[in-house]
Coordinates of C-alpha atoms and ligand atoms in Angstrom, one line a residue:
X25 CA 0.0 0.0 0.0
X26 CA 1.4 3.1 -0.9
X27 CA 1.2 5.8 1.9
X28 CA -0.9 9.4 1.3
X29 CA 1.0 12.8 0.6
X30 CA 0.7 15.8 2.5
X31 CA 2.1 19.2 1.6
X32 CA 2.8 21.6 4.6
X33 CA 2.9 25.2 3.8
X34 CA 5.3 26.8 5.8
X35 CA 7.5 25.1 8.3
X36 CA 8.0 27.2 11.2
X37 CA 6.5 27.0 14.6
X38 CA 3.2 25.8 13.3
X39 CA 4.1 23.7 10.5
X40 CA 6.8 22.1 11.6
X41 CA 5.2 20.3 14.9
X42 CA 2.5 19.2 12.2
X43 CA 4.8 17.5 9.6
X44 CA 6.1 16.0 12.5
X45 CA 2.8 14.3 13.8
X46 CA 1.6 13.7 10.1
X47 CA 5.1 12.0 9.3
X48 CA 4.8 9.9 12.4
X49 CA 1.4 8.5 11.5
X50 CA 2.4 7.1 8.2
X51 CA 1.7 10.0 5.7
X52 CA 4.2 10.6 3.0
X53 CA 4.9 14.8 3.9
X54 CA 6.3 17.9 2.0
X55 CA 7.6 20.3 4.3
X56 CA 7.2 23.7 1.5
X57 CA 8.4 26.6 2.0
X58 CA 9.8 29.6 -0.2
X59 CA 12.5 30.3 2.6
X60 CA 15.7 28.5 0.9
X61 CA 17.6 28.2 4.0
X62 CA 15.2 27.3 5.9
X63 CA 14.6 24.2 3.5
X64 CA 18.3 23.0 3.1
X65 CA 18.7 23.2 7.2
X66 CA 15.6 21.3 7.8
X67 CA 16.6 18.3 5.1
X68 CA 20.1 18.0 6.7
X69 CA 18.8 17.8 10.1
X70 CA 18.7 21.2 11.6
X71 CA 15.5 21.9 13.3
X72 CA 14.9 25.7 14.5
X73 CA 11.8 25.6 16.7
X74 CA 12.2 25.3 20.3
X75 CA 10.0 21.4 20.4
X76 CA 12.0 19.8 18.0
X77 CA 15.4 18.7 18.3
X78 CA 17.8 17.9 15.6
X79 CA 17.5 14.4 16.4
X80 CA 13.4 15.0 15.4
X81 CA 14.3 16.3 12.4
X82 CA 16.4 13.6 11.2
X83 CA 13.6 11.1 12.5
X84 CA 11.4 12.8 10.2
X85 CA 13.7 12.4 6.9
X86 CA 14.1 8.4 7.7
X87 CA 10.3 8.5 8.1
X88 CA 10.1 9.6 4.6
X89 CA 9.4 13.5 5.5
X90 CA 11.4 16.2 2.7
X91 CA 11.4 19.8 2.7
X92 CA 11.6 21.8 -0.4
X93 CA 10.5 25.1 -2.2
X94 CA 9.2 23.3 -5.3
X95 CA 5.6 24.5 -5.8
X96 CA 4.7 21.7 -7.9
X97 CA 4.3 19.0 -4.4
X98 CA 0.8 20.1 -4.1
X99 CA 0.1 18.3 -7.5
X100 CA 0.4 15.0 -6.0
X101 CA -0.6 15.9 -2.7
X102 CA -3.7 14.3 -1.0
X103 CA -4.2 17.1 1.7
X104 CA -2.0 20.4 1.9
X105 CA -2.4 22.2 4.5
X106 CA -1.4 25.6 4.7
X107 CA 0.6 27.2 8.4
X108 CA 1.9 30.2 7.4
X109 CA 2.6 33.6 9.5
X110 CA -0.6 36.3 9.8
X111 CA 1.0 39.3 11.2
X112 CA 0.0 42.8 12.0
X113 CA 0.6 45.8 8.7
X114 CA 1.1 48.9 9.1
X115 CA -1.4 50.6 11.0
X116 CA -2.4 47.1 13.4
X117 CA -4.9 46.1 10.5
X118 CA -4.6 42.2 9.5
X119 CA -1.5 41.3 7.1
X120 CA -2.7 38.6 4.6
X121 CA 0.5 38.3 2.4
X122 CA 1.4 35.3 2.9
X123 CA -1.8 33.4 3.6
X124 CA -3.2 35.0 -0.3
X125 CA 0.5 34.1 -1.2
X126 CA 0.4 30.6 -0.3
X127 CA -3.3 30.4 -1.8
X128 CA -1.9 31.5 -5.1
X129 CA 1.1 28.5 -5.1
X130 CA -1.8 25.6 -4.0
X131 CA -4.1 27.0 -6.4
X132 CA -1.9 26.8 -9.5
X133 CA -0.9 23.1 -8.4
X134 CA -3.9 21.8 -7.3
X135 CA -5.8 18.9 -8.8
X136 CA -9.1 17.5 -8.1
X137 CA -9.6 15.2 -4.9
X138 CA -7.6 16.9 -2.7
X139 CA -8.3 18.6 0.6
X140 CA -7.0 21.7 1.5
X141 CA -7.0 23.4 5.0
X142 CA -6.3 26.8 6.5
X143 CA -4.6 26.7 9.5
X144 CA -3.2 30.3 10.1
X145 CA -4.8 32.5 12.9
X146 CA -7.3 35.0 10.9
X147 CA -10.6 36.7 11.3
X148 CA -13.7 35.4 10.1
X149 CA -14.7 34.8 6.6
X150 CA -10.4 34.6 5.2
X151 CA -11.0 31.0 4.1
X152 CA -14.7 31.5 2.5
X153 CA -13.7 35.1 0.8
X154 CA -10.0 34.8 0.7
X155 CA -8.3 31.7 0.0
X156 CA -11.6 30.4 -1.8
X157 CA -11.8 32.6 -4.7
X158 CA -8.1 32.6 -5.2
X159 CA -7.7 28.7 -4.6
X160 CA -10.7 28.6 -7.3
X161 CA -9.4 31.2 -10.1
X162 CA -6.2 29.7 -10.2
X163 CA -6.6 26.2 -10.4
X164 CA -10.3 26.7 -12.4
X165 CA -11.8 23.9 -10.2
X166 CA -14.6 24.5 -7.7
X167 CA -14.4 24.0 -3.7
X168 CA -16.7 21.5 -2.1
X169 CA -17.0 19.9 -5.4
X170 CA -13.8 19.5 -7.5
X171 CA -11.6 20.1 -3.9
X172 CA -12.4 20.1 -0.4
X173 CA -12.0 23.2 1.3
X174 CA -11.9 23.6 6.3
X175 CA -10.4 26.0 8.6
X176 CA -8.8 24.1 11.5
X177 CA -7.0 26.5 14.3
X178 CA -3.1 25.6 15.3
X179 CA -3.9 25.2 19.3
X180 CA 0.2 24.7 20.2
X181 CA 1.5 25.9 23.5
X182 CA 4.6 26.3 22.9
X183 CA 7.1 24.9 25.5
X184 CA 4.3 21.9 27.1
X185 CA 5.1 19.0 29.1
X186 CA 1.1 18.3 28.8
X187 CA -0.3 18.8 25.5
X188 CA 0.6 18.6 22.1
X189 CA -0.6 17.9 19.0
X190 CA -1.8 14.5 19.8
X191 CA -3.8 15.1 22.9
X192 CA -4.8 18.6 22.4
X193 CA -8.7 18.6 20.9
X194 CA -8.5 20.4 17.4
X195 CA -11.6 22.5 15.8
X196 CA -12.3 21.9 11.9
X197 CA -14.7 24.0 10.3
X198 CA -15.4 23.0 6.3
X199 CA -17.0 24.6 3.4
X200 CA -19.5 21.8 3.7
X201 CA -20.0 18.5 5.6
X202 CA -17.8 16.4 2.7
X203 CA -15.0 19.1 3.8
X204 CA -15.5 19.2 7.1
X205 CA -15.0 15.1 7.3
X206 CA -12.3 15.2 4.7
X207 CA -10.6 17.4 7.5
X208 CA -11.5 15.4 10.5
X209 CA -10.4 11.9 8.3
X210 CA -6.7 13.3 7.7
X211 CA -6.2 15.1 11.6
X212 CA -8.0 12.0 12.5
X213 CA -5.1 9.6 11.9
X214 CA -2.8 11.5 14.6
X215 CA -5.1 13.6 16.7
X216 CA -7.2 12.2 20.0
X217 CA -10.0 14.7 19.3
X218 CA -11.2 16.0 16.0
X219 CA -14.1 18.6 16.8
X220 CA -16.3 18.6 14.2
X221 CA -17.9 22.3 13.3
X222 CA -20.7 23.6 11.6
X223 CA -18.9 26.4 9.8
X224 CA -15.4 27.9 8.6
X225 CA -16.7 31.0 9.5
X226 CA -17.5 29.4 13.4
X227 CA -14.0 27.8 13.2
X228 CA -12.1 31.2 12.6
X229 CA -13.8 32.7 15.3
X230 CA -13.6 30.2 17.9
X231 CA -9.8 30.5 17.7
X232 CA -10.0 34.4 18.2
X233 CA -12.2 34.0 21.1
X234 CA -9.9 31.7 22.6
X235 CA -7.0 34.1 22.2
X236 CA -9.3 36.9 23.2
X237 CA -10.1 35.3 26.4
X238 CA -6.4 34.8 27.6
X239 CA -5.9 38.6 26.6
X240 CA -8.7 40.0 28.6
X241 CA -8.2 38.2 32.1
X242 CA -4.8 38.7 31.7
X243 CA -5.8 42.4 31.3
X244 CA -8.1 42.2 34.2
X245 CA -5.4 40.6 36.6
X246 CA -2.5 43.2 35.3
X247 CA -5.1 45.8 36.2
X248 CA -6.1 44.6 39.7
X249 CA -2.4 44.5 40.6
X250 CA -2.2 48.1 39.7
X251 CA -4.7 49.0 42.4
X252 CA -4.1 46.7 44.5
X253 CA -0.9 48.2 45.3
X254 CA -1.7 51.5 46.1
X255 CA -3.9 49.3 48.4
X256 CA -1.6 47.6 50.1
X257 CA -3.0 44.4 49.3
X258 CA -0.7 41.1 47.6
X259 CA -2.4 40.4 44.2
X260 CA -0.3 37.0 44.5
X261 CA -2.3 36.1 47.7
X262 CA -5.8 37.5 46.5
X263 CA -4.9 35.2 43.5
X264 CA -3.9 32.0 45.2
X265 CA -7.1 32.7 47.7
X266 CA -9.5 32.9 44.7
X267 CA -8.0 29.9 42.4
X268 CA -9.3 27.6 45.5
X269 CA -12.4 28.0 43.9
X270 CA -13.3 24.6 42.2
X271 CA -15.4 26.0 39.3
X272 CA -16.1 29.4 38.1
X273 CA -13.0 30.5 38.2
X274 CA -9.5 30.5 36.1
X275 CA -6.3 31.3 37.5
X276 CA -4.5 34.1 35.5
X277 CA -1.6 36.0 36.8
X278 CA 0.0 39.5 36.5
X279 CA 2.8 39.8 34.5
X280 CA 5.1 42.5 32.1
X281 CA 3.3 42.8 29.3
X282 CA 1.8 39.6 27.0
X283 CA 3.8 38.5 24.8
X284 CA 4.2 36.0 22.0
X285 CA 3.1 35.4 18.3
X286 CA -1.1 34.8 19.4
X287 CA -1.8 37.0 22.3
X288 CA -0.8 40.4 21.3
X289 CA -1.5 40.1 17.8
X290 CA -4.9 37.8 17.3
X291 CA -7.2 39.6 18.9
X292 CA -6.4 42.5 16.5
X293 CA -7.5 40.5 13.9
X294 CA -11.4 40.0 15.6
X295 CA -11.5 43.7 16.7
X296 CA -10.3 45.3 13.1
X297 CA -12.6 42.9 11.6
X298 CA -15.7 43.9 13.5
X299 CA -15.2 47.5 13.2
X300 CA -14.7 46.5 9.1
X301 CA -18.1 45.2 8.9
X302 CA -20.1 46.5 11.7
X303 CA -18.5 49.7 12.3
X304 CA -17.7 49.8 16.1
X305 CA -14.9 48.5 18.0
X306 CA -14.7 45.7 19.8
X307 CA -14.1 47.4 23.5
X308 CA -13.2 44.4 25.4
X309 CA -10.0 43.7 23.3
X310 CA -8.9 47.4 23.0
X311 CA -9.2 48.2 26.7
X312 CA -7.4 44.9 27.4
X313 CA -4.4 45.8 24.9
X314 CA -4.4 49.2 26.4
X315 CA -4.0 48.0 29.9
X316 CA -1.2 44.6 28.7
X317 CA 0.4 47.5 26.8
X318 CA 1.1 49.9 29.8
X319 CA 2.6 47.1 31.9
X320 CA 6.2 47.3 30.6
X321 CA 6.1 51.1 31.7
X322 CA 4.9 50.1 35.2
X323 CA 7.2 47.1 35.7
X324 CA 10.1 50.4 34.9
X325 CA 8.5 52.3 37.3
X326 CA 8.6 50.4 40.2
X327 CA 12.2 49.5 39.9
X328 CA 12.8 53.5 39.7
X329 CA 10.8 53.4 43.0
X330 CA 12.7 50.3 44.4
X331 CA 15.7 51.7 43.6
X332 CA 14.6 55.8 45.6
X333 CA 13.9 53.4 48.6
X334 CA 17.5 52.8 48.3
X335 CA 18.5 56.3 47.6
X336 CA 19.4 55.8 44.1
X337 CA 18.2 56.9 40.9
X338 CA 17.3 54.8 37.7
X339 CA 19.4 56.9 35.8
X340 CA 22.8 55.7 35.7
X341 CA 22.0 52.3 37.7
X342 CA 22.9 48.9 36.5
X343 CA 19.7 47.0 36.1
X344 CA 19.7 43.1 34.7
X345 CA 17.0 41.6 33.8
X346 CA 16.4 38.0 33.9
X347 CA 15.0 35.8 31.4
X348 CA 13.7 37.9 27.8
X349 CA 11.5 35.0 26.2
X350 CA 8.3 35.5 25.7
X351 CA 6.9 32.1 27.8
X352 CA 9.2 30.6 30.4
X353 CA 11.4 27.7 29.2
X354 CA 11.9 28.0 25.3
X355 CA 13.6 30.8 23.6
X356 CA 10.8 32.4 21.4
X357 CA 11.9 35.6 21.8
X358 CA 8.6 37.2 19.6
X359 CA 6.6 40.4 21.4
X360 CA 8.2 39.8 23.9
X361 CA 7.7 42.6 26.7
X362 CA 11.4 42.0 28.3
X363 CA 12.0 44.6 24.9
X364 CA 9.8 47.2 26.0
X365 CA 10.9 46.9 29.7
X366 CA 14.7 47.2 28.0
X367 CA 13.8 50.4 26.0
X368 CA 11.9 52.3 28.3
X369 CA 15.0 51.3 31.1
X370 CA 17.4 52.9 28.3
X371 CA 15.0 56.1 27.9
X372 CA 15.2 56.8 31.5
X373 CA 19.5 56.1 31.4
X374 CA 20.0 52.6 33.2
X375 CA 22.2 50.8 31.8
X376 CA 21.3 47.1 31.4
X377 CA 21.9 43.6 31.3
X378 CA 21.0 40.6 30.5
X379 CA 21.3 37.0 31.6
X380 CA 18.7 34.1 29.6
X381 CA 19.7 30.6 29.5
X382 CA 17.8 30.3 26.3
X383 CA 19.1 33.6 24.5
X384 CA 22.8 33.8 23.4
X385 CA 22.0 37.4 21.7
X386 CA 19.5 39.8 22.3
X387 CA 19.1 42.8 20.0
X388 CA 17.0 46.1 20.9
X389 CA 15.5 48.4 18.2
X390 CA 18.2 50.9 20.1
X391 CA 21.0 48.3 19.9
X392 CA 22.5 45.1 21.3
X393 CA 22.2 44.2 25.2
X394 CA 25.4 43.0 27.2
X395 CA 24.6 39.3 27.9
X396 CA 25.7 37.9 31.2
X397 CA 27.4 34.2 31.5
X398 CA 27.8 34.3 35.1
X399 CA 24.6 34.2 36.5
X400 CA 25.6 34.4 40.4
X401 CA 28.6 37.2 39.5
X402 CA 26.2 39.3 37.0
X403 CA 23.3 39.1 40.0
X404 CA 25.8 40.2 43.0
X405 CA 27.0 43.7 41.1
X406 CA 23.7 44.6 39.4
X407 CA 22.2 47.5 41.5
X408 CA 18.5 45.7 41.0
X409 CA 17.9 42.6 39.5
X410 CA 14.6 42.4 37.9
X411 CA 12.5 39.1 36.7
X412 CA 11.3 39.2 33.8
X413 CA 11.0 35.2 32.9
X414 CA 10.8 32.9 35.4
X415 CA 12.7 30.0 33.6
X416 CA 13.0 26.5 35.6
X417 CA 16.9 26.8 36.2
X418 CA 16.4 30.0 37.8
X419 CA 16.4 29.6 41.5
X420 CA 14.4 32.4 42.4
X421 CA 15.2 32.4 46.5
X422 CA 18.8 32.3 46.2
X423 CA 19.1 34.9 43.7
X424 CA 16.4 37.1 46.0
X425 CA 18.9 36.4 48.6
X426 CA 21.6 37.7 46.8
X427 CA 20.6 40.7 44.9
X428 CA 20.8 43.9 46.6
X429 CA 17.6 44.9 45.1
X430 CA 15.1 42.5 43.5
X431 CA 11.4 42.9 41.7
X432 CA 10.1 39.5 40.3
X433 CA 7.3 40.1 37.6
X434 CA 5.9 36.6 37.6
X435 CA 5.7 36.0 41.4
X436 CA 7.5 33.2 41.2
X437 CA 10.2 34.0 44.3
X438 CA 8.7 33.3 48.1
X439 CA 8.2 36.1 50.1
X440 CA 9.8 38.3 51.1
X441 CA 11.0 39.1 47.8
X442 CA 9.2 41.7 46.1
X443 CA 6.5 41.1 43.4
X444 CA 5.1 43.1 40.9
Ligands
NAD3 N1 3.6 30.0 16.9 C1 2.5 29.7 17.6 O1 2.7 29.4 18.8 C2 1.2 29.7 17.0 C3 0.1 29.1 17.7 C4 -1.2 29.1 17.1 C5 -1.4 29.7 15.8 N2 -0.3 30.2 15.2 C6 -0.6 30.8 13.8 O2 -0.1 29.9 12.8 C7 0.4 30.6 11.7 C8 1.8 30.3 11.4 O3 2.6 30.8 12.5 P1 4.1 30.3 12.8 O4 4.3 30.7 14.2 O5 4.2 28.9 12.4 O6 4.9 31.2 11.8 P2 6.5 31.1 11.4 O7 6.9 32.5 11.1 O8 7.2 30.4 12.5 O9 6.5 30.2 10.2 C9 5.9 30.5 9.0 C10 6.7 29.9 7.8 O10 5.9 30.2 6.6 C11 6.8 30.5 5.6 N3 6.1 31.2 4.5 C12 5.8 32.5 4.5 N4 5.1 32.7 3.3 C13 5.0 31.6 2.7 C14 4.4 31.2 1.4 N5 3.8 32.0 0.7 N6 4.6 29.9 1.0 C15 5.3 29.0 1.8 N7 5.8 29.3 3.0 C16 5.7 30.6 3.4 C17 8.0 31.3 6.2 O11 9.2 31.2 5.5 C18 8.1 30.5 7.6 O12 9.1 29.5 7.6 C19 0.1 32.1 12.0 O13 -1.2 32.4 11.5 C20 0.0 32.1 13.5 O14 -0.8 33.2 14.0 C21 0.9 30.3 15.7

């Protein structure tokens, strides 16, 4: 029996973890992509996502798994799916590039039979008014006839010891119910849970509300801290008092900003979408990006007030900051609000610092930041030591202990070290 092709449409983050489960289950995969680099790393071995190892990658290529740039593996594909990246343009409205891009290649490739699914974040209605017409003009075949056409959201979080592809239900949405099980037969052969949905247009918007959800109580816990503050009252303990709660309630904690490819960016794609159409904003995801987006300046200016308890001023102090990622534990350094900590430290004349086990450089829009090797040295001599990632091989006590001033953004270190 010969095994079923699948073309991937862009390897990174996304794509990647998905040729990997798809290879693993039998299927015969193209990893495409139109970065050339990218392609000759990948097929000699060199993976460069944080869940894959080398030693993955070369599992992959004995499996039977090839990457390439050559357009032309759609034409014998059963299923292509397409992952690629759905930034922000200028102005914060919805970069489509590469998603009408990628349409474009599959379309002039694609013969009938074959399923193709969406898989990029995107507001609703991209894979009905987007990639459909596109999909349809250049190939001159018609979806949910000729070629199956579903929307099925990437759920990864990044970094996991408990969920991955496998085990982590998965939302597919078709153009009709032929599409929607085309899509649930192919995830079906390496994922627990297929979820089965009445519409694209459902599908598309689940995943925003999702991403919505995380940005809005994170919003909601970064301004509570704020207040609680000036209060006198420890957020961390109000927190840990509330997540007793057995139902109706879902821990979310303060932090430096959100970060990330989904969080800050997603939502964008719902709000700009709705004002589009409808004409007013969506006010739940604007105040929540207002709020996430002044945390960076008040994470600064508490370390300017930790430091006058000490009788010295920001300007001129050495400040390192611990830990740049994004997320704890991988080196993703995307959004991340460790950058607009760093810049608004430089505005205000500290000079900084940086130690991340994950990072080995770390470059600011206003230049390159001094990276610290010696974590205990680099922690003794900094005037404050400030946490911005809590990565496991921190110990947060001992370097609490040892800093002469300390502010941990993730609450992470026992008392009595100070959180935000
Ligand atoms: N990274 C995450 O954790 C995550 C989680 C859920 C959803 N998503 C969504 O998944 C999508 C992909 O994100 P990612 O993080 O994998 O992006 P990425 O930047 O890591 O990778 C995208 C890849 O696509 C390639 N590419 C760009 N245009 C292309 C084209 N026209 N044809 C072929 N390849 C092309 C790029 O070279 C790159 O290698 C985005 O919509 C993102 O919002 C990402």
């Amino acid at each position: 029996m010969t095994s079923k092709t699948v073309t991937i449409v862009g390897q990174g983050y996304v794509g990647l973890p998905l040729a990997q489960a798809a290879v693993r289950a039998g299927w015969a995969v193209n990893g495409l992509d139109v970065t050339e680099s990218l392609v000759d790393a990948l097929n000699s071995g060199k993976s460069h996502v944080d869940d894959l190892s080398d030693a993955d990658i070369q599992e992959m290529l004995d499996l039977g798994y090839r990457a390439t740039t050559d357009q032309s593996a759609v034409s014998t594909s059963d299923v292509v799916v397409i992952c690629v990246p759905t930034p922000l343009g200028d102005g914060g409205s919805p970069d489509l590039g590469a998603v009408k891009g990628a349409s474009r290649s599959v379309g002039d490739n694609l013969t009938s039979g074959t399923t193709v699914i969406l898989e990029s974040t995107t507001y609703p209605g991209t894979t009905d008014d987007i990639v459909k017409p596109i999909l349809e003009m250049a190939s001159g075949l018609t979806a949910g006839t000729d070629f199956q056409l579903a929307y099925s959201p990437e759920r990864v979080d990044p970094g996991s010891k408990h969920y991955g592809i496998k085990n982590t239900p998965k939302l597919m949405g078709g153009i009709n119910d032929a599409s929607t099980q085309a899509a649930v037969a192919f995830y079906g052969t390496f994922i627990d849970e297929p979820v089965p949905m009445d519409g694209m247009r459902e599908a598309e918007t689940a995943k925003l509300l999702e991403n919505t959800f995380r940005h809005v109580n994170i919003a909601l816990v970064n301004e509570m801290t704020k207040f609680c503050k000036e209060l006198n009252i420890d957020i961390w303990e109000v927190i840990r008092g509330a997540s007793t709660k057995p139902f109706g309630f879902m821990k979310f904690t303060p932090g430096p900003g959100v970060g990330g490819h989904c969080i800050p960016i997603d939502p964008n794609y719902l709000s700009y979408e709705v004002r589009n159409q409808l004409g007013y904003p969506f006010r739940f995801v604007e105040l929540a990006q207002e709020i996430n987006n002044s945390m960076p300046r008040y994470v600064v200016d508490r370390v300017g007030e930790m430091l006058n308890d000490h009788r010295k001023p920001l300007n001129g102090s050495e400040v390192l900051l611990l830990g740049v990622t994004y997320k704890a534990d991988i080196a993703d350094q995307r959004e991340s609000p460790a950058m607009p900590v760093a810049e608004a430290l430089r505005e205000r004349g500290a000079v900084i610092r940086f130690h991340d086990p994950m990072v080995e450089t770390w470059n600011l829009e206003s230049g390159n930041v001094t990276r610290e090797a010696d974590l205990d040295a680099a922690v003794a001599s900094a005037d404050v030591v400030v946490v911005l990632q809590a990565h496991e091989s921190y110990d947060l006590e001992k370097l609490a202990s040892s800093a002469k001033v300390m502010l941990d953004t993730r609450g992470v270190a026992p008392k009595p070290a100070v959180r935000l």
